[in-house]
mmCIF file of C-alpha atoms in Angstrom:
data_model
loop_
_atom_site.group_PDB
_atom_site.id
_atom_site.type_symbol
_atom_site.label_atom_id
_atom_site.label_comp_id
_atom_site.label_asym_id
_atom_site.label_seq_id
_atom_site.Cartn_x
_atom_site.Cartn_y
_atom_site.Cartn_z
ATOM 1 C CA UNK A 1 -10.649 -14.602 6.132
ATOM 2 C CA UNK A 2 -9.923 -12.901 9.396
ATOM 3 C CA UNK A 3 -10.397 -9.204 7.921
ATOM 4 C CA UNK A 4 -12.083 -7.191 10.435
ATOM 5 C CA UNK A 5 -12.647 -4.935 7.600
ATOM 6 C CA UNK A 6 -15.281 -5.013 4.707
ATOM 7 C CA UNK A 7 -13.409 -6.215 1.502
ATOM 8 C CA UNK A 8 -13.659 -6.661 -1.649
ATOM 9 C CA UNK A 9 -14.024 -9.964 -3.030
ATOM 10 C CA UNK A 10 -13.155 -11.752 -6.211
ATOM 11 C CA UNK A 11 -10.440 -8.918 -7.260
ATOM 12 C CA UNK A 12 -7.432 -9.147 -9.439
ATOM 13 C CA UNK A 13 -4.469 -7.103 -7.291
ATOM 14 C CA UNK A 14 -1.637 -5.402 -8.832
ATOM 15 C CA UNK A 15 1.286 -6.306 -6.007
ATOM 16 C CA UNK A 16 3.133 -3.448 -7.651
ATOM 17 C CA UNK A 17 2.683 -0.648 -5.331
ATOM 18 C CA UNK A 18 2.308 3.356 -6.486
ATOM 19 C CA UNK A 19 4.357 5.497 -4.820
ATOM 20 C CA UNK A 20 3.601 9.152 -4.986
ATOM 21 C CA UNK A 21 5.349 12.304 -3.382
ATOM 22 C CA UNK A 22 8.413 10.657 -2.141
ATOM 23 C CA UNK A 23 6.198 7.884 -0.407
ATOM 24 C CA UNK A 24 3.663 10.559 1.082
ATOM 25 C CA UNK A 25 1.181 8.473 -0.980
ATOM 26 C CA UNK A 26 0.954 4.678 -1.679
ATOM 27 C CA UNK A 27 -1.426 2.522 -3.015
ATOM 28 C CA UNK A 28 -2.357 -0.447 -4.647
ATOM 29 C CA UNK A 29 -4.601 -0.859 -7.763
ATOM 30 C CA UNK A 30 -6.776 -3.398 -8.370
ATOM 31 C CA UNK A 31 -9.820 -4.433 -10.553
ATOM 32 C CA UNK A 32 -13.210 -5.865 -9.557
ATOM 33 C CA UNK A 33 -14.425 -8.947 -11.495
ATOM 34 C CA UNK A 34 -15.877 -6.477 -14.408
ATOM 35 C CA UNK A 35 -13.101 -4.742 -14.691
ATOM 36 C CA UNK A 36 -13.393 -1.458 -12.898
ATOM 37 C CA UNK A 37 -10.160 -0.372 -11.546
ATOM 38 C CA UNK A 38 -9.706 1.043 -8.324
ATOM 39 C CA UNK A 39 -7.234 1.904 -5.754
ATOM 40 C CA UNK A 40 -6.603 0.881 -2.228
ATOM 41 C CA UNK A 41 -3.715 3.773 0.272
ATOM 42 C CA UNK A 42 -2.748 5.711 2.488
ATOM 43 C CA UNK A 43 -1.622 9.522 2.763
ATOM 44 C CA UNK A 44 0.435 10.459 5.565
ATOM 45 C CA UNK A 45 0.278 13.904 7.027
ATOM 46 C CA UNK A 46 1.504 16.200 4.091
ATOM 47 C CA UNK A 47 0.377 19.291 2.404
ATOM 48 C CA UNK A 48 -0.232 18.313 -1.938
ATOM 49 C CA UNK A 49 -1.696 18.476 -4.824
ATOM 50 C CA UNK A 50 -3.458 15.835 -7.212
ATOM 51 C CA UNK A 51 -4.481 16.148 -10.595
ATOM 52 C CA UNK A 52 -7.149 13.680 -11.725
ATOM 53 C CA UNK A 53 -7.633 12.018 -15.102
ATOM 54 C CA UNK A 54 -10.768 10.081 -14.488
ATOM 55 C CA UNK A 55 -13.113 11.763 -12.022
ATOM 56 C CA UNK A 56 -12.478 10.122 -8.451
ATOM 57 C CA UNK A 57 -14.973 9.440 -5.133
ATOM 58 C CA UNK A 58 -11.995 9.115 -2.345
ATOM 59 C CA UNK A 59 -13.591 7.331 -0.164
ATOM 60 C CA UNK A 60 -11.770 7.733 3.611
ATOM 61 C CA UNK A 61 -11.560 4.757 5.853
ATOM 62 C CA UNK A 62 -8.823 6.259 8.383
ATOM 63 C CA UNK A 63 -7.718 9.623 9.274
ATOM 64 C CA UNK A 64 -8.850 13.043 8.275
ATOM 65 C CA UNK A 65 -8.154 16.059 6.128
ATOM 66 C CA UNK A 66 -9.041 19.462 4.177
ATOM 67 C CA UNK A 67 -9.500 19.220 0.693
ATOM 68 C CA UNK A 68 -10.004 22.571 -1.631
ATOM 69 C CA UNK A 69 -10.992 21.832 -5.394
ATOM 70 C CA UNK A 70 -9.414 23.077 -8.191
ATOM 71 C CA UNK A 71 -11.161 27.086 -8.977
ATOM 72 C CA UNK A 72 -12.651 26.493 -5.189
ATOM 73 C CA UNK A 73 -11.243 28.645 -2.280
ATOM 74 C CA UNK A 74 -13.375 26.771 0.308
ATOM 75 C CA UNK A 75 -11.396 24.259 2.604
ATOM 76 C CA UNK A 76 -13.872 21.275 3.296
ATOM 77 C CA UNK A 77 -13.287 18.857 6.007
ATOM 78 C CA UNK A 78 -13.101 15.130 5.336
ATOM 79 C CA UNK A 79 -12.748 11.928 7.775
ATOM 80 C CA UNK A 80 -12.771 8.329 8.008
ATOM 81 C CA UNK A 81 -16.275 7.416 6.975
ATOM 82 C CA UNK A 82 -16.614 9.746 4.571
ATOM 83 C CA UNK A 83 -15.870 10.490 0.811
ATOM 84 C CA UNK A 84 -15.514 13.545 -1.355
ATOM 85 C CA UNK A 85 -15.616 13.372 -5.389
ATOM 86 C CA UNK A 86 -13.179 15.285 -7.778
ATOM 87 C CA UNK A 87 -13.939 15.681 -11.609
ATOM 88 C CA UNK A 88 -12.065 14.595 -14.186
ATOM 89 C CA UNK A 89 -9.321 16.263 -15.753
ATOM 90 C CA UNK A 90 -8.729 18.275 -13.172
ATOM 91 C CA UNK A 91 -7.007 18.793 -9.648
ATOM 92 C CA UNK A 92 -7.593 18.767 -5.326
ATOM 93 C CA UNK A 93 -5.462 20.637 -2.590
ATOM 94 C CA UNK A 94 -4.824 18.695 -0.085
ATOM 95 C CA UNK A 95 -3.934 19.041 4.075
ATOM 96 C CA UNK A 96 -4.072 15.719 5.497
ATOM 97 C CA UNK A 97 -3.882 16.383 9.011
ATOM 98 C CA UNK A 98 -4.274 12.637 10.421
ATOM 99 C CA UNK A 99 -2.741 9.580 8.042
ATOM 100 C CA UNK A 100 -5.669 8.949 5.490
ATOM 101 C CA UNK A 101 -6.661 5.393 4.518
ATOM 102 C CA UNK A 102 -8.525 5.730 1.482
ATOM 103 C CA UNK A 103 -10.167 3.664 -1.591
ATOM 104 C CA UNK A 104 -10.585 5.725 -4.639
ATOM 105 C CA UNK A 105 -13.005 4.856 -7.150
ATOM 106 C CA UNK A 106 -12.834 5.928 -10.348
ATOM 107 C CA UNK A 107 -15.717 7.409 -12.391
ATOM 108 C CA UNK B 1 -6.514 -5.000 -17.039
ATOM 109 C CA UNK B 2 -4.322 -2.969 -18.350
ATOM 110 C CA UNK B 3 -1.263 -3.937 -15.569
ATOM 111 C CA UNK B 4 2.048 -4.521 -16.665
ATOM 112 C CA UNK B 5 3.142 -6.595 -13.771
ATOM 113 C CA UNK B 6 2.052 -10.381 -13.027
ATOM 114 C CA UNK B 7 -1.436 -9.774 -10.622
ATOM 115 C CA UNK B 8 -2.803 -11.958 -8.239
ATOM 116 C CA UNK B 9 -6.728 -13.296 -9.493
ATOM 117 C CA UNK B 10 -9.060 -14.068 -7.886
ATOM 118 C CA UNK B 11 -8.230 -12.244 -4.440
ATOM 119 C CA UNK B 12 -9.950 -10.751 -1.461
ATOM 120 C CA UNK B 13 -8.348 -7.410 -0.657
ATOM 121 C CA UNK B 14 -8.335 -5.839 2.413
ATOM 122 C CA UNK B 15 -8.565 -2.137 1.824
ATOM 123 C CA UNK B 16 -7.413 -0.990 4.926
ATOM 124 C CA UNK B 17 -3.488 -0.409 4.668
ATOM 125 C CA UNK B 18 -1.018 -1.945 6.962
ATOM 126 C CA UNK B 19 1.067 0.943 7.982
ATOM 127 C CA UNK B 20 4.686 0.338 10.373
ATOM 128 C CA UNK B 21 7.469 2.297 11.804
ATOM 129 C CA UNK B 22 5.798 5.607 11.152
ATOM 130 C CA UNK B 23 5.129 4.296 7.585
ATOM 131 C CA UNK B 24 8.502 2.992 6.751
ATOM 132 C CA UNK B 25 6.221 -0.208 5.506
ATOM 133 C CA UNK B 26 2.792 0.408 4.249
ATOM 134 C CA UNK B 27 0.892 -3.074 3.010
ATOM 135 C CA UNK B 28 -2.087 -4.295 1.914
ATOM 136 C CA UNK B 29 -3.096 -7.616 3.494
ATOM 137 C CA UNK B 30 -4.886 -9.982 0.158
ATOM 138 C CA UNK B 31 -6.293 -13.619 0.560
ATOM 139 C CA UNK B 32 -6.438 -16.392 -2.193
ATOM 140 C CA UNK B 33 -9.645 -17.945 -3.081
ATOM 141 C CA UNK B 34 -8.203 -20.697 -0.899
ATOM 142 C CA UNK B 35 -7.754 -18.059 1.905
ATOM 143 C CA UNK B 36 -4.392 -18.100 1.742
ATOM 144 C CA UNK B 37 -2.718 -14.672 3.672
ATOM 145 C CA UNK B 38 -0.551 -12.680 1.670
ATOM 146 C CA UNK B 39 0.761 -9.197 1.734
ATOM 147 C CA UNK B 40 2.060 -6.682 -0.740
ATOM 148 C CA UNK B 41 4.295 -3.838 0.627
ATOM 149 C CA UNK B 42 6.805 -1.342 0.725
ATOM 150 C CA UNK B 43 9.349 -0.617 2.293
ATOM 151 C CA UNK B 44 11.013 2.829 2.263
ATOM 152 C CA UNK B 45 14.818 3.807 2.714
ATOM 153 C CA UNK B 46 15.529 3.164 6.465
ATOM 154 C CA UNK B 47 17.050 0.332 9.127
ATOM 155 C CA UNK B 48 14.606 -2.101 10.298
ATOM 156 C CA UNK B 49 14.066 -4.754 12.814
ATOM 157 C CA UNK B 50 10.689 -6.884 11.659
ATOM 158 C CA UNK B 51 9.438 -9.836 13.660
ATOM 159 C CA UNK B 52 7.791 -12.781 12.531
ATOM 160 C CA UNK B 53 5.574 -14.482 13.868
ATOM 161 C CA UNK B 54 4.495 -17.291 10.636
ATOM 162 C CA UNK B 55 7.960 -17.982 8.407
ATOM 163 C CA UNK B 56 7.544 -15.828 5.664
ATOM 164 C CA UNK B 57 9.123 -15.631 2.389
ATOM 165 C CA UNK B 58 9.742 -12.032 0.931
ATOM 166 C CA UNK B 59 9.302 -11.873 -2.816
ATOM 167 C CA UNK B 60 10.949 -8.426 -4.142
ATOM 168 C CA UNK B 61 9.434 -6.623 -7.128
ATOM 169 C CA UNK B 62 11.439 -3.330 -6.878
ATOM 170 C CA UNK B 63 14.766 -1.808 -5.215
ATOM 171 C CA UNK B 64 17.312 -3.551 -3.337
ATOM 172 C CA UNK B 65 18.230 -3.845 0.412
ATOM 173 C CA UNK B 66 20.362 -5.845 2.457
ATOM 174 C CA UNK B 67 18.908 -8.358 5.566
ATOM 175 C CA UNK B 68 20.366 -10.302 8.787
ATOM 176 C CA UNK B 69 18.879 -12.535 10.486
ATOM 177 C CA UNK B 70 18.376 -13.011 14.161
ATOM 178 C CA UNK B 71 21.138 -15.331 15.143
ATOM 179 C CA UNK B 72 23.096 -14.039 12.471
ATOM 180 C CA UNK B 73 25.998 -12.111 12.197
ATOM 181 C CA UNK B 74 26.277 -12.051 7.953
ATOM 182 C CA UNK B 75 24.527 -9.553 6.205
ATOM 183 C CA UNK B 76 23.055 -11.102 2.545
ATOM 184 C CA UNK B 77 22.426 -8.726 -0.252
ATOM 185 C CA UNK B 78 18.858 -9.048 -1.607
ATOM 186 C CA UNK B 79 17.436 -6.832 -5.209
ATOM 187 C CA UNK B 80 14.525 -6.305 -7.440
ATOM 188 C CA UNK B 81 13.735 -10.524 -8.637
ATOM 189 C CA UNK B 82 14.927 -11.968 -5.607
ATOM 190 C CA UNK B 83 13.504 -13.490 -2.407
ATOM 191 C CA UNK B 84 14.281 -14.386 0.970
ATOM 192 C CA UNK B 85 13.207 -16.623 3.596
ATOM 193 C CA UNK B 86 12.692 -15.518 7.535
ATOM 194 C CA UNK B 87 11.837 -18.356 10.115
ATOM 195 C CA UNK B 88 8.784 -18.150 12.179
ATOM 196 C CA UNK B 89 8.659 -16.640 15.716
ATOM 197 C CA UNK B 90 12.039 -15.201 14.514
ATOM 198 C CA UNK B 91 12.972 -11.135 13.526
ATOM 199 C CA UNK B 92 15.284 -9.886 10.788
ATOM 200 C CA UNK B 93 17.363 -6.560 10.398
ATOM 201 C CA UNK B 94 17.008 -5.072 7.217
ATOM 202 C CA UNK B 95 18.627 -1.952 5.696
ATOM 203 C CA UNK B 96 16.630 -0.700 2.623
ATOM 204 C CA UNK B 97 18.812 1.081 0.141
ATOM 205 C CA UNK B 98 16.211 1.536 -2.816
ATOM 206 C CA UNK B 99 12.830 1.471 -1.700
ATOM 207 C CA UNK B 100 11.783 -1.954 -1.834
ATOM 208 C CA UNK B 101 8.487 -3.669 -3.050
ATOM 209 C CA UNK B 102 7.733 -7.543 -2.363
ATOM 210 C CA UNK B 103 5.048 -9.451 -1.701
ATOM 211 C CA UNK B 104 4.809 -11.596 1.498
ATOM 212 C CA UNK B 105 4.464 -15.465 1.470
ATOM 213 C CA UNK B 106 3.529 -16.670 4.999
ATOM 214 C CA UNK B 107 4.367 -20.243 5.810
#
C-alpha cells in the first residue's frame, strides 16, 4: 500500500470504466462493503452539463471549477478540497477550468 | 451490486485518477487484500509510446488497438477479451483504434 492518498478500503471495483462526453469524463464505480455505490474520475477542462438521478456530494480532490445548479443563475467556485451537492432528479452546469479529480457520493 | 461486468472484491482503491498524455490514459490505481498493484484504465483513440518499468500484462475489456514492442518491428493486433504481455524496464507503441479499457497486471 504505497498510496499517498487516503483510500478506501475493503471495496468491490467495477474495472469497467464510464466514459462520458467523448472522454471529457471518466470514472470508475465502486461499492463500499455495505453496498453504497460510488464513483471515483476525472473531468478535464470542458464546458457541460449533468443530470443527476440520485442526489450527488462531488467531492473535488484535484483541480477546480464553476458549477451553476439547475433554476440557479449564480456561478459558484469549487476546488480540490472541497465538495458541492446536487439534488436528485435534476441537473449542474459545469466550467471546469483546471482537470477535476473527483469522488461522487451518492445520496 | 448491481454491475454487469466481473469486479474485483475486496480492494483498496485509490481515488485519485492516474491521468497521461494530456489524458489519453486516465486510471485508477486498486490493491488486493494481498496488496497486490493493479490498475484499471483507458485509453482513448491516439499513438502511444508507454514505458514499463514492472512487466505488465494488459487485460482488455473494451475496443481494440494494435501494439509493438520495443525491439520489435511487427505490429500484433489486440481487441475487447484479449491480453498482452510487455517486459519490464521495456516501452511499447500502441495505436488505439476503439477506445480501449483493460486492466493492468504488474509482474
Amino acid at each position: 500500500m504505497t498510496s499517498e492518498h487516503p483510500t478506501y478500503e475493503n471495496v468491490t471495483l467495477d474495472p469497467q470504466a464510464n466514459v462520458y462526453f467523448d472522454g471529457a469524463c471518466v470514472s470508475h464505480t465502486f461499492y463500499l462493503a455495505d453496498g453504497t455505490r460510488k464513483s471515483a474520475g476525472v473531468i478535464f477542462p470542458a464546458s457541460l452539463t449533468f443530470g443527476t438521478a440520485a442526489p450527488e456530494v462531488m467531492e473535488l480532490n484535484a483541480g477546480a471549477c464553476r458549477i451553476r445548479l439547475a433554476g440557479s443563475e449564480e456561478w459558484q467556485d469549487y476546488a480540490a478540497g472541497e465538495s458541492f451537492s446536487v439534488p436528485g432528479d435534476s441537473s449542474f452546469d459545469i466550467e471546469v477550468t483546471e482537470t477535476l479529480g473527483y469522488v461522487c457520493h451518492y445520496g
